[in-house]
């Protein structure tokens, strides 16, 4: 499924703060099968949480996370914040919120707190739930949750709502890696906001989609519509209309309202795959018979401890 998973919800018990979760590098994958990473986070990469505050699908705020190389199995993280043109661009600059935050590899979460921010990075139990085998078997679901015993590398950020702006925002996450060649710079290796769109709808445009920006997502309406016609039996006109609602790929979030996907943000227990299946199949399939995991925590970082620690 998606290699980048994004969640956004109000902090339980504190209406003035929000929780953003960026999950990357799941511990195992189906295609190709096997583990996806040997260390939690790539030290050469930049992991970004992007925030559009004015509705134009261009980032006005970005939170950037860099990780140290692993030393004796340990990594540390640096979190930076950038605004305006810097946030819309690429690079690893910005105002440091903290440096040297420990990355967790065991069951106990190592949390860093500076001012109004709290931060976690490390292995956790993957909160994503879905019957992957059923999806691969022509959407014949049996309720076998592939992710029930899987882990994922999580970045969890608690921040004041004021740090997101003064109103509803559009969110997405992306990973940058160094560009090949003498010119240097960065290239986008992955991005994500709304779940399941990349594997089910991007089709032959998958690489271009992962490399794209939300502001340019109108160019993918046609390929999304083609996939919806095939999977759901939509008419061409209806398929184009539905595809237009799924793009640009942004997670809309109003921190003053409860999280409930797809209306507002995404909680860790929201059944996003059922919502997506109903769209994909034009209402023919509405559930995969899988529900939320039971190892979630009631306190920060909210994701359960890793299975394989």
Coordinates of N, CA, C and O in Angstrom, one line a residue, residues 1-182:
X1 N 0.9 -1.2 0.0 CA 0.0 0.0 0.0 C 0.9 1.2 0.0 O 2.1 1.2 -0.4
X2 N 0.4 2.4 0.5 CA 1.1 3.6 0.5 C 2.4 3.5 1.3 O 2.3 2.9 2.4
X3 N 3.5 4.0 0.9 CA 4.7 4.1 1.7 C 4.7 5.3 2.6 O 5.5 5.4 3.5
X4 N 3.9 6.3 2.4 CA 3.7 7.4 3.3 C 2.3 7.5 3.7 O 1.4 7.5 2.8
X5 N 2.0 7.5 5.0 CA 0.7 7.6 5.5 C 0.6 8.8 6.4 O 1.4 9.0 7.3
X6 N -0.5 9.6 6.3 CA -0.6 10.8 7.0 C -1.9 10.8 7.9 O -3.0 10.4 7.4
X7 N -1.8 11.3 9.1 CA -2.9 11.4 10.0 C -2.9 12.8 10.6 O -1.8 13.4 10.8
X8 N -4.1 13.4 11.0 CA -4.1 14.7 11.6 C -5.4 14.7 12.5 O -6.5 14.5 12.0
X9 N -5.2 15.0 13.8 CA -6.4 15.0 14.7 C -6.1 15.9 15.9 O -4.9 16.1 16.2
X10 N -7.2 16.5 16.5 CA -7.0 17.3 17.7 C -6.4 16.4 18.8 O -6.7 15.3 18.9
X11 N -5.5 17.0 19.6 CA -5.0 16.3 20.8 C -6.1 16.0 21.7 O -6.9 16.9 22.1
X12 N -6.2 14.7 22.1 CA -7.3 14.3 23.1 C -7.2 15.1 24.4 O -6.1 15.2 25.0
X13 N -8.2 15.8 24.8 CA -8.2 16.5 26.0 C -7.7 17.9 26.0 O -7.6 18.6 27.0
X14 N -7.2 18.3 24.8 CA -6.6 19.7 24.7 C -7.0 20.2 23.3 O -6.4 20.0 22.3
X15 N -8.1 21.0 23.3 CA -8.6 21.6 22.0 C -7.7 22.6 21.4 O -7.9 23.0 20.2
X16 N -6.6 23.0 22.1 CA -5.7 24.0 21.5 C -4.5 23.5 20.8 O -3.7 24.2 20.3
X17 N -4.4 22.1 20.7 CA -3.3 21.5 20.1 C -3.7 20.4 19.1 O -4.8 19.9 19.2
X18 N -2.8 20.1 18.2 CA -3.1 19.0 17.2 C -2.0 18.0 17.1 O -0.9 18.3 17.6
X19 N -2.3 16.9 16.6 CA -1.3 15.8 16.4 C -1.2 15.5 14.9 O -2.2 15.2 14.3
X20 N 0.0 15.5 14.4 CA 0.3 15.2 13.0 C 1.2 13.9 13.0 O 2.2 13.9 13.8
X21 N 0.8 12.9 12.3 CA 1.5 11.7 12.2 C 1.9 11.4 10.8 O 1.1 11.4 9.9
X22 N 3.2 11.2 10.5 CA 3.7 10.8 9.2 C 4.4 9.4 9.4 O 5.4 9.3 10.0
X23 N 3.7 8.4 8.8 CA 4.3 7.0 8.8 C 5.0 6.7 7.5 O 4.4 6.9 6.4
X24 N 6.2 6.2 7.6 CA 7.0 5.9 6.4 C 7.7 4.5 6.7 O 7.7 4.0 7.8
X25 N 8.2 3.9 5.6 CA 9.0 2.7 5.7 C 8.3 1.6 6.6 O 8.8 1.3 7.6
X26 N 7.2 1.1 6.1 CA 6.6 0.0 6.8 C 7.5 -1.2 6.9 O 8.4 -1.4 6.1
X27 N 7.4 -2.0 8.0 CA 8.4 -3.0 8.3 C 8.4 -4.1 7.3 O 9.3 -4.9 7.1
X28 N 7.2 -4.3 6.5 CA 7.1 -5.3 5.5 C 6.2 -4.8 4.4 O 5.3 -4.0 4.6
X29 N 6.4 -5.4 3.2 CA 5.5 -5.1 2.1 C 5.2 -6.3 1.3 O 5.8 -7.4 1.4
X30 N 4.1 -6.3 0.5 CA 3.6 -7.4 -0.2 C 4.3 -7.5 -1.6 O 4.6 -8.5 -2.1
X31 N 4.4 -6.3 -2.3 CA 5.0 -6.3 -3.6 C 6.0 -5.2 -3.7 O 5.7 -4.0 -3.7
X32 N 7.3 -5.5 -3.6 CA 7.9 -6.9 -3.5 C 7.8 -7.3 -2.0 O 7.8 -6.4 -1.1
X33 N 7.7 -8.6 -1.7 CA 7.6 -9.1 -0.3 C 8.9 -8.8 0.4 O 10.0 -8.8 -0.1
X34 N 8.7 -8.6 1.8 CA 9.9 -8.5 2.6 C 10.0 -7.2 3.3 O 9.2 -6.3 3.1
X35 N 11.0 -7.0 4.1 CA 11.2 -5.8 4.8 C 11.6 -4.6 3.9 O 12.1 -4.8 2.8
X36 N 11.2 -3.4 4.3 CA 11.4 -2.2 3.4 C 12.6 -1.4 3.9 O 13.0 -0.5 3.2
X37 N 13.1 -1.6 5.1 CA 14.2 -0.8 5.6 C 15.0 -1.6 6.6 O 14.5 -2.4 7.3
X38 N 16.3 -1.2 6.7 CA 17.1 -1.9 7.8 C 17.4 -0.9 9.0 O 17.7 -1.4 10.1
X39 N 17.2 0.4 8.8 CA 17.3 1.3 9.9 C 16.0 2.2 9.8 O 15.4 2.3 8.7
X40 N 15.6 2.7 10.9 CA 14.3 3.4 10.9 C 14.2 4.5 9.8 O 13.2 4.6 9.1
X41 N 15.2 5.4 9.8 CA 15.0 6.6 8.9 C 16.3 6.8 8.1 O 17.4 6.6 8.6
X42 N 16.2 7.2 6.8 CA 17.3 7.4 5.9 C 18.0 8.7 6.3 O 17.4 9.8 6.2
X43 N 19.3 8.7 6.7 CA 20.0 9.9 7.1 C 20.2 10.9 5.9 O 20.4 12.1 6.1
X44 N 20.1 10.3 4.7 CA 20.3 11.2 3.5 C 19.0 11.9 3.1 O 19.0 12.8 2.2
X45 N 17.9 11.6 3.7 CA 16.6 12.1 3.3 C 16.1 13.2 4.1 O 16.6 13.5 5.2
X46 N 15.1 13.9 3.6 CA 14.4 14.9 4.3 C 12.9 14.5 4.4 O 12.3 14.2 3.3
X47 N 12.3 14.4 5.6 CA 10.9 14.1 5.7 C 10.2 15.3 6.1 O 10.5 16.0 7.0
X48 N 9.2 15.6 5.3 CA 8.5 16.9 5.4 C 7.0 16.7 5.7 O 6.3 15.9 5.0
X49 N 6.4 17.6 6.5 CA 5.0 17.8 6.7 C 4.7 19.2 6.2 O 5.2 20.2 6.6
X50 N 3.9 19.2 5.1 CA 3.6 20.5 4.4 C 2.2 21.0 4.8 O 1.2 20.2 4.9
X51 N 2.1 22.3 4.9 CA 0.8 22.9 5.4 C 0.4 24.0 4.4 O 1.2 25.0 4.2
X52 N -0.7 23.9 3.8 CA -1.3 25.0 2.9 C -2.3 25.7 3.7 O -3.4 25.1 4.1
X53 N -2.1 27.0 4.0 CA -3.0 27.7 4.9 C -4.0 28.6 4.2 O -4.9 29.1 4.8
X54 N -3.8 28.8 2.8 CA -4.7 29.7 2.1 C -5.5 29.1 1.0 O -6.1 29.8 0.1
X55 N -5.4 27.8 0.8 CA -6.3 27.1 -0.1 C -5.8 27.0 -1.5 O -6.6 26.7 -2.4
X56 N -4.5 27.3 -1.8 CA -4.0 27.3 -3.2 C -3.2 26.1 -3.5 O -2.6 26.0 -4.5
X57 N -3.2 25.1 -2.6 CA -2.4 23.8 -2.7 C -0.9 24.0 -2.8 O -0.2 23.2 -3.4
X58 N -0.4 25.2 -2.3 CA 1.0 25.4 -2.2 C 1.3 25.6 -0.7 O 0.6 26.3 0.0
X59 N 2.4 25.0 -0.3 CA 2.8 25.1 1.2 C 3.1 26.5 1.6 O 3.9 27.2 1.0
X60 N 2.5 26.9 2.7 CA 2.9 28.1 3.4 C 3.8 27.9 4.6 O 4.5 28.8 5.1
X61 N 3.7 26.7 5.2 CA 4.5 26.2 6.3 C 4.9 24.8 6.0 O 4.2 24.0 5.4
X62 N 6.2 24.5 6.5 CA 6.7 23.1 6.4 C 7.5 22.8 7.6 O 8.2 23.6 8.1
X63 N 7.3 21.6 8.1 CA 8.1 21.0 9.1 C 9.0 20.0 8.5 O 8.6 19.0 7.9
X64 N 10.4 20.1 8.7 CA 11.3 19.3 8.1 C 12.1 18.5 9.1 O 12.6 19.1 10.1
X65 N 12.2 17.2 8.9 CA 12.9 16.3 9.8 C 14.1 15.7 9.1 O 13.9 15.1 8.0
X66 N 15.3 15.8 9.7 CA 16.5 15.1 9.2 C 17.0 14.2 10.3 O 16.8 14.5 11.5
X67 N 17.6 13.1 9.9 CA 18.1 12.1 10.9 C 19.6 11.9 10.7 O 20.1 11.9 9.6
X68 N 20.2 11.6 11.8 CA 21.7 11.3 11.8 C 21.9 9.9 11.3 O 21.0 9.1 11.2
X69 N 23.1 9.6 10.9 CA 23.5 8.3 10.5 C 23.4 7.4 11.8 O 23.6 7.9 12.9
X70 N 23.1 6.1 11.6 CA 23.0 5.2 12.8 C 24.4 5.0 13.4 O 25.3 4.6 12.7
X71 N 24.5 5.2 14.7 CA 25.7 4.9 15.4 C 25.4 3.9 16.5 O 24.8 4.3 17.5
X72 N 25.9 2.7 16.3 CA 25.7 1.7 17.3 C 24.2 1.4 17.4 O 23.7 1.0 18.5
X73 N 23.5 1.5 16.3 CA 22.0 1.3 16.3 C 21.2 2.4 16.7 O 20.0 2.3 16.8
X74 N 21.8 3.6 17.0 CA 21.0 4.7 17.5 C 21.1 5.9 16.5 O 22.1 6.1 15.8
X75 N 19.9 6.5 16.3 CA 19.8 7.7 15.5 C 19.2 8.9 16.3 O 18.5 8.7 17.3
X76 N 19.5 10.1 15.8 CA 18.8 11.3 16.4 C 18.2 12.1 15.3 O 18.5 12.0 14.1
X77 N 17.3 13.0 15.7 CA 16.5 13.8 14.7 C 16.6 15.3 15.0 O 16.8 15.7 16.2
X78 N 16.6 16.0 13.9 CA 16.5 17.5 14.0 C 15.2 17.9 13.3 O 14.9 17.5 12.2
X79 N 14.4 18.8 14.0 CA 13.2 19.3 13.4 C 13.3 20.8 13.2 O 13.7 21.5 14.0
X80 N 13.0 21.2 11.9 CA 13.0 22.6 11.6 C 11.6 23.0 11.0 O 10.9 22.2 10.5
X81 N 11.4 24.3 11.1 CA 10.2 24.9 10.6 C 10.5 26.0 9.6 O 11.4 26.8 9.9
X82 N 9.8 26.0 8.5 CA 10.1 27.1 7.5 C 8.7 27.6 7.0 O 7.7 27.0 7.2
X83 N 8.7 28.8 6.5 CA 7.5 29.5 6.1 C 7.6 30.1 4.7 O 8.7 30.3 4.2
X84 N 6.5 30.4 4.1 CA 6.4 31.2 2.9 C 7.1 30.5 1.7 O 7.0 29.3 1.5
X85 N 7.9 31.2 1.0 CA 8.6 30.7 -0.2 C 9.5 29.5 0.1 O 9.6 28.5 -0.6
X86 N 10.1 29.5 1.3 CA 11.0 28.4 1.7 C 10.1 27.2 1.9 O 10.6 26.1 1.6
X87 N 9.0 27.3 2.5 CA 8.1 26.2 2.7 C 7.6 25.5 1.4 O 7.4 24.3 1.3
X88 N 7.4 26.3 0.4 CA 7.0 25.8 -0.9 C 8.1 25.2 -1.7 O 7.8 24.5 -2.7
X89 N 9.3 25.5 -1.4 CA 10.5 25.0 -2.1 C 11.1 23.7 -1.5 O 10.4 23.0 -0.8
X90 N 12.3 23.4 -1.9 CA 13.0 22.3 -1.4 C 14.3 22.7 -0.7 O 14.9 23.8 -1.1
X91 N 14.8 21.9 0.2 CA 16.0 22.3 1.0 C 15.8 21.8 2.4 O 14.8 21.3 2.8
X92 N 17.0 21.9 3.1 CA 16.9 21.4 4.5 C 17.2 22.5 5.5 O 17.5 22.2 6.7
X93 N 17.0 23.7 5.1 CA 17.1 24.9 6.0 C 15.9 25.1 6.9 O 14.9 24.3 6.8
X94 N 15.9 26.2 7.6 CA 14.8 26.5 8.5 C 15.2 26.7 9.9 O 16.3 26.4 10.3
X95 N 14.3 27.2 10.7 CA 14.5 27.5 12.1 C 14.4 26.2 12.9 O 13.4 25.5 12.8
X96 N 15.5 25.8 13.6 CA 15.5 24.6 14.4 C 14.6 24.7 15.6 O 14.8 25.6 16.4
X97 N 13.7 23.8 15.7 CA 12.9 23.7 16.9 C 13.6 22.9 18.0 O 13.6 23.2 19.2
X98 N 14.3 21.8 17.6 CA 15.2 21.1 18.4 C 16.1 20.2 17.6 O 15.9 20.0 16.4
X99 N 17.2 19.8 18.2 CA 18.2 19.0 17.6 C 18.6 17.9 18.5 O 18.4 18.0 19.7
X100 N 19.0 16.7 18.0 CA 19.5 15.6 18.8 C 18.4 14.9 19.5 O 18.6 14.2 20.5
X101 N 17.1 14.9 19.0 CA 16.1 14.1 19.6 C 16.3 12.6 19.3 O 16.5 12.2 18.2
X102 N 16.2 11.8 20.4 CA 16.5 10.4 20.2 C 15.4 9.7 19.4 O 14.2 10.0 19.5
X103 N 15.8 8.7 18.5 CA 14.9 7.9 17.8 C 14.7 6.6 18.5 O 15.6 5.9 18.9
X104 N 13.4 6.2 18.7 CA 13.0 5.0 19.5 C 13.1 3.8 18.6 O 12.6 3.8 17.5
X105 N 13.7 2.8 19.2 CA 13.7 1.5 18.5 C 13.1 0.4 19.4 O 12.8 -0.7 18.9
X106 N 12.9 0.7 20.7 CA 12.3 -0.3 21.6 C 10.8 0.0 21.9 O 10.2 0.8 21.2
X107 N 10.3 -0.7 22.8 CA 8.9 -0.6 23.2 C 8.5 0.7 23.9 O 7.4 1.3 23.7
X108 N 9.5 1.3 24.6 CA 9.2 2.5 25.3 C 9.5 3.7 24.4 O 10.6 3.8 23.9
X109 N 8.5 4.6 24.3 CA 8.6 5.7 23.4 C 9.5 6.8 24.1 O 9.3 7.2 25.2
X110 N 10.5 7.2 23.3 CA 11.4 8.3 23.7 C 10.8 9.6 23.1 O 10.8 9.8 21.9
X111 N 10.4 10.5 24.0 CA 9.6 11.7 23.6 C 10.5 12.9 23.9 O 11.1 13.0 25.0
X112 N 10.6 13.8 22.9 CA 11.3 15.1 23.1 C 10.3 16.2 23.2 O 9.3 16.3 22.4
X113 N 10.4 17.1 24.2 CA 9.5 18.2 24.4 C 10.3 19.5 24.5 O 11.2 19.7 25.3
X114 N 9.9 20.5 23.6 CA 10.5 21.8 23.6 C 9.4 22.8 23.5 O 8.7 22.9 22.5
X115 N 9.2 23.7 24.5 CA 8.1 24.7 24.4 C 6.7 24.0 24.2 O 6.3 23.2 25.0
X116 N 6.0 24.5 23.2 CA 4.7 23.9 22.9 C 4.7 22.7 22.0 O 3.7 22.3 21.5
X117 N 5.9 22.2 21.7 CA 6.0 21.1 20.7 C 6.4 19.8 21.5 O 7.2 19.9 22.4
X118 N 5.9 18.7 21.1 CA 6.3 17.4 21.5 C 6.6 16.6 20.2 O 5.9 16.7 19.2
X119 N 7.6 15.7 20.3 CA 8.1 15.0 19.1 C 8.4 13.6 19.4 O 9.0 13.3 20.5
X120 N 8.1 12.7 18.5 CA 8.5 11.3 18.6 C 8.9 10.8 17.2 O 8.3 11.2 16.2
X121 N 9.9 10.0 17.1 CA 10.3 9.4 15.9 C 10.8 8.0 16.2 O 11.6 7.8 17.2
X122 N 10.4 7.0 15.5 CA 10.9 5.6 15.7 C 9.9 4.6 15.3 O 8.8 4.8 14.7
X123 N 10.2 3.3 15.6 CA 9.4 2.2 15.3 C 8.1 2.2 16.2 O 8.2 2.3 17.4
X124 N 7.0 1.9 15.6 CA 5.7 1.8 16.3 C 4.9 0.7 15.6 O 5.2 0.3 14.5
X125 N 3.9 0.2 16.3 CA 2.9 -0.7 15.7 C 2.2 0.1 14.6 O 1.7 1.2 14.9
X126 N 2.1 -0.5 13.4 CA 1.4 0.2 12.3 C -0.1 0.3 12.6 O -0.8 -0.7 12.7
X127 N -0.6 1.5 12.7 CA -2.1 1.6 12.9 C -2.9 1.4 11.7 O -4.2 1.3 11.8
X128 N -2.3 1.3 10.5 CA -3.1 1.1 9.3 C -3.7 -0.3 9.3 O -3.0 -1.3 9.7
X129 N -4.9 -0.4 8.8 CA -5.6 -1.8 8.8 C -6.3 -1.9 7.4 O -7.0 -1.1 6.9
X130 N -6.0 -3.1 6.8 CA -6.6 -3.4 5.5 C -6.3 -4.9 5.2 O -5.3 -5.5 5.5
X131 N -7.3 -5.5 4.5 CA -7.2 -6.8 4.0 C -6.5 -6.8 2.6 O -7.1 -6.7 1.6
X132 N -5.1 -6.8 2.6 CA -4.4 -6.7 1.4 C -4.6 -7.9 0.5 O -4.7 -7.7 -0.7
X133 N -4.6 -9.1 1.0 CA -4.8 -10.3 0.2 C -6.2 -10.2 -0.5 O -6.3 -10.6 -1.7
X134 N -7.2 -9.7 0.1 CA -8.5 -9.5 -0.5 C -8.4 -8.5 -1.6 O -9.0 -8.7 -2.7
X135 N -7.7 -7.4 -1.5 CA -7.5 -6.4 -2.5 C -6.8 -7.1 -3.7 O -7.2 -6.8 -4.9
X136 N -5.8 -7.9 -3.5 CA -5.1 -8.5 -4.6 C -6.0 -9.6 -5.2 O -5.7 -10.1 -6.4
X137 N -7.0 -10.1 -4.5 CA -7.9 -11.2 -5.1 C -9.2 -10.6 -5.6 O -10.3 -11.0 -5.2
X138 N -9.0 -9.6 -6.4 CA -10.2 -9.0 -7.1 C -11.2 -8.4 -6.1 O -12.4 -8.6 -6.3
X139 N -10.7 -7.9 -5.0 CA -11.6 -7.2 -4.0 C -12.5 -8.3 -3.3 O -13.6 -7.9 -2.9
X140 N -12.0 -9.5 -3.2 CA -12.8 -10.5 -2.5 C -12.2 -10.6 -1.0 O -11.3 -11.3 -0.7
X141 N -12.9 -9.8 -0.1 CA -12.3 -9.6 1.2 C -12.8 -10.7 2.2 O -14.0 -11.1 2.2
X142 N -11.9 -11.1 3.1 CA -12.2 -12.1 4.1 C -12.0 -11.6 5.5 O -12.2 -12.3 6.5
X143 N -11.5 -10.3 5.6 CA -11.2 -9.7 6.9 C -9.9 -10.1 7.5 O -9.7 -10.0 8.7
X144 N -8.9 -10.5 6.7 CA -7.6 -10.8 7.1 C -6.7 -9.6 7.1 O -6.3 -9.1 6.0
X145 N -6.4 -9.0 8.2 CA -5.7 -7.7 8.3 C -4.2 -8.0 8.2 O -3.6 -8.5 9.2
X146 N -3.7 -7.6 7.1 CA -2.2 -7.9 6.8 C -1.4 -7.1 7.8 O -0.2 -7.5 8.1
X147 N -1.8 -6.0 8.3 CA -1.0 -5.1 9.1 C -1.1 -5.3 10.6 O -0.5 -4.6 11.4
X148 N -1.9 -6.3 11.0 CA -2.2 -6.5 12.5 C -0.9 -6.8 13.3 O -0.8 -6.5 14.5
X149 N 0.1 -7.3 12.7 CA 1.4 -7.6 13.4 C 2.6 -6.9 12.8 O 3.7 -7.3 13.0
X150 N 2.3 -5.8 12.0 CA 3.4 -5.1 11.3 C 3.8 -3.8 12.1 O 2.9 -3.2 12.8
X151 N 5.0 -3.4 11.9 CA 5.5 -2.1 12.5 C 5.7 -1.1 11.4 O 5.7 -1.4 10.2
X152 N 5.9 0.1 11.8 CA 6.1 1.2 10.8 C 7.0 2.3 11.5 O 7.0 2.4 12.7
X153 N 7.8 3.0 10.7 CA 8.6 4.1 11.2 C 7.7 5.4 11.3 O 7.2 5.8 10.2
X154 N 7.5 5.9 12.5 CA 6.5 7.0 12.7 C 7.3 8.3 13.1 O 8.2 8.2 13.9
X155 N 6.8 9.4 12.6 CA 7.1 10.7 13.0 C 5.8 11.3 13.6 O 4.8 11.4 12.8
X156 N 5.8 11.7 14.9 CA 4.6 12.2 15.5 C 4.9 13.5 16.1 O 5.9 13.7 16.9
X157 N 4.2 14.5 15.7 CA 4.4 15.9 16.1 C 3.2 16.5 16.8 O 2.1 16.5 16.2
X158 N 3.3 16.9 18.0 CA 2.3 17.7 18.7 C 2.6 19.1 18.7 O 3.7 19.5 19.0
X159 N 1.7 20.0 18.2 CA 1.9 21.4 18.1 C 0.7 22.2 18.4 O -0.4 21.7 18.3
X160 N 0.9 23.5 18.8 CA -0.3 24.3 19.0 C -1.0 24.6 17.7 O -0.4 24.7 16.6
X161 N -2.3 24.7 17.7 CA -3.1 25.0 16.5 C -2.7 26.3 15.9 O -2.7 26.4 14.6
X162 N -2.2 27.2 16.7 CA -1.8 28.5 16.1 C -0.6 28.3 15.2 O -0.4 29.1 14.3
X163 N 0.2 27.2 15.3 CA 1.3 27.0 14.4 C 0.9 26.5 13.1 O 1.7 26.4 12.2
X164 N -0.4 26.2 12.9 CA -0.9 25.8 11.6 C -1.7 26.9 10.9 O -2.2 26.7 9.8
X165 N -1.7 28.1 11.5 CA -2.5 29.2 10.9 C -3.7 29.4 11.7 O -3.9 28.9 12.8
X166 N -4.6 30.2 11.1 CA -5.8 30.6 11.9 C -7.1 29.9 11.4 O -8.2 30.3 11.9
X167 N -7.0 29.0 10.5 CA -8.3 28.4 9.9 C -7.9 27.0 9.4 O -6.8 26.4 9.6
X168 N -8.9 26.4 8.7 CA -8.7 25.1 8.1 C -7.5 25.1 7.2 O -7.2 26.0 6.5
X169 N -6.8 23.9 7.1 CA -5.6 23.8 6.3 C -5.7 22.6 5.4 O -6.5 21.7 5.6
X170 N -4.8 22.5 4.4 CA -4.5 21.3 3.6 C -3.2 20.8 3.9 O -2.2 21.5 4.0
X171 N -3.1 19.5 4.2 CA -1.9 18.9 4.6 C -1.4 17.8 3.7 O -2.2 17.1 3.0
X172 N -0.1 17.6 3.5 CA 0.4 16.5 2.9 C 1.8 16.2 3.4 O 2.4 17.1 4.1
X173 N 2.4 15.0 3.1 CA 3.7 14.7 3.6 C 4.5 14.2 2.4 O 4.0 13.7 1.4
X174 N 5.8 14.4 2.4 CA 6.7 14.0 1.3 C 8.1 13.7 1.9 O 8.5 14.1 2.9
X175 N 8.8 12.9 1.1 CA 10.2 12.5 1.4 C 11.0 13.0 0.2 O 10.7 12.7 -1.0
X176 N 12.1 13.7 0.5 CA 13.1 14.2 -0.5 C 14.4 13.4 -0.3 O 14.8 13.1 0.9
X177 N 15.0 13.1 -1.4 CA 16.4 12.4 -1.4 C 17.3 13.2 -2.3 O 16.9 13.9 -3.2
X178 N 18.6 13.1 -2.1 CA 19.5 13.8 -2.9 C 19.4 13.4 -4.4 O 19.2 12.2 -4.7
X179 N 19.5 14.4 -5.2 CA 19.5 14.2 -6.7 C 20.8 13.6 -7.2 O 21.8 13.9 -6.6
X180 N 20.7 12.7 -8.1 CA 21.9 12.1 -8.7 C 22.6 13.2 -9.6 O 21.9 14.1 -10.1
X181 N 23.9 13.0 -9.8 CA 24.6 13.9 -10.7 C 25.3 15.0 -9.9 O 25.1 15.3 -8.7
X182 N 26.1 15.8 -10.7 CA 26.9 16.8 -10.1 C 26.2 18.1 -9.7 O 26.7 18.9 -8.9

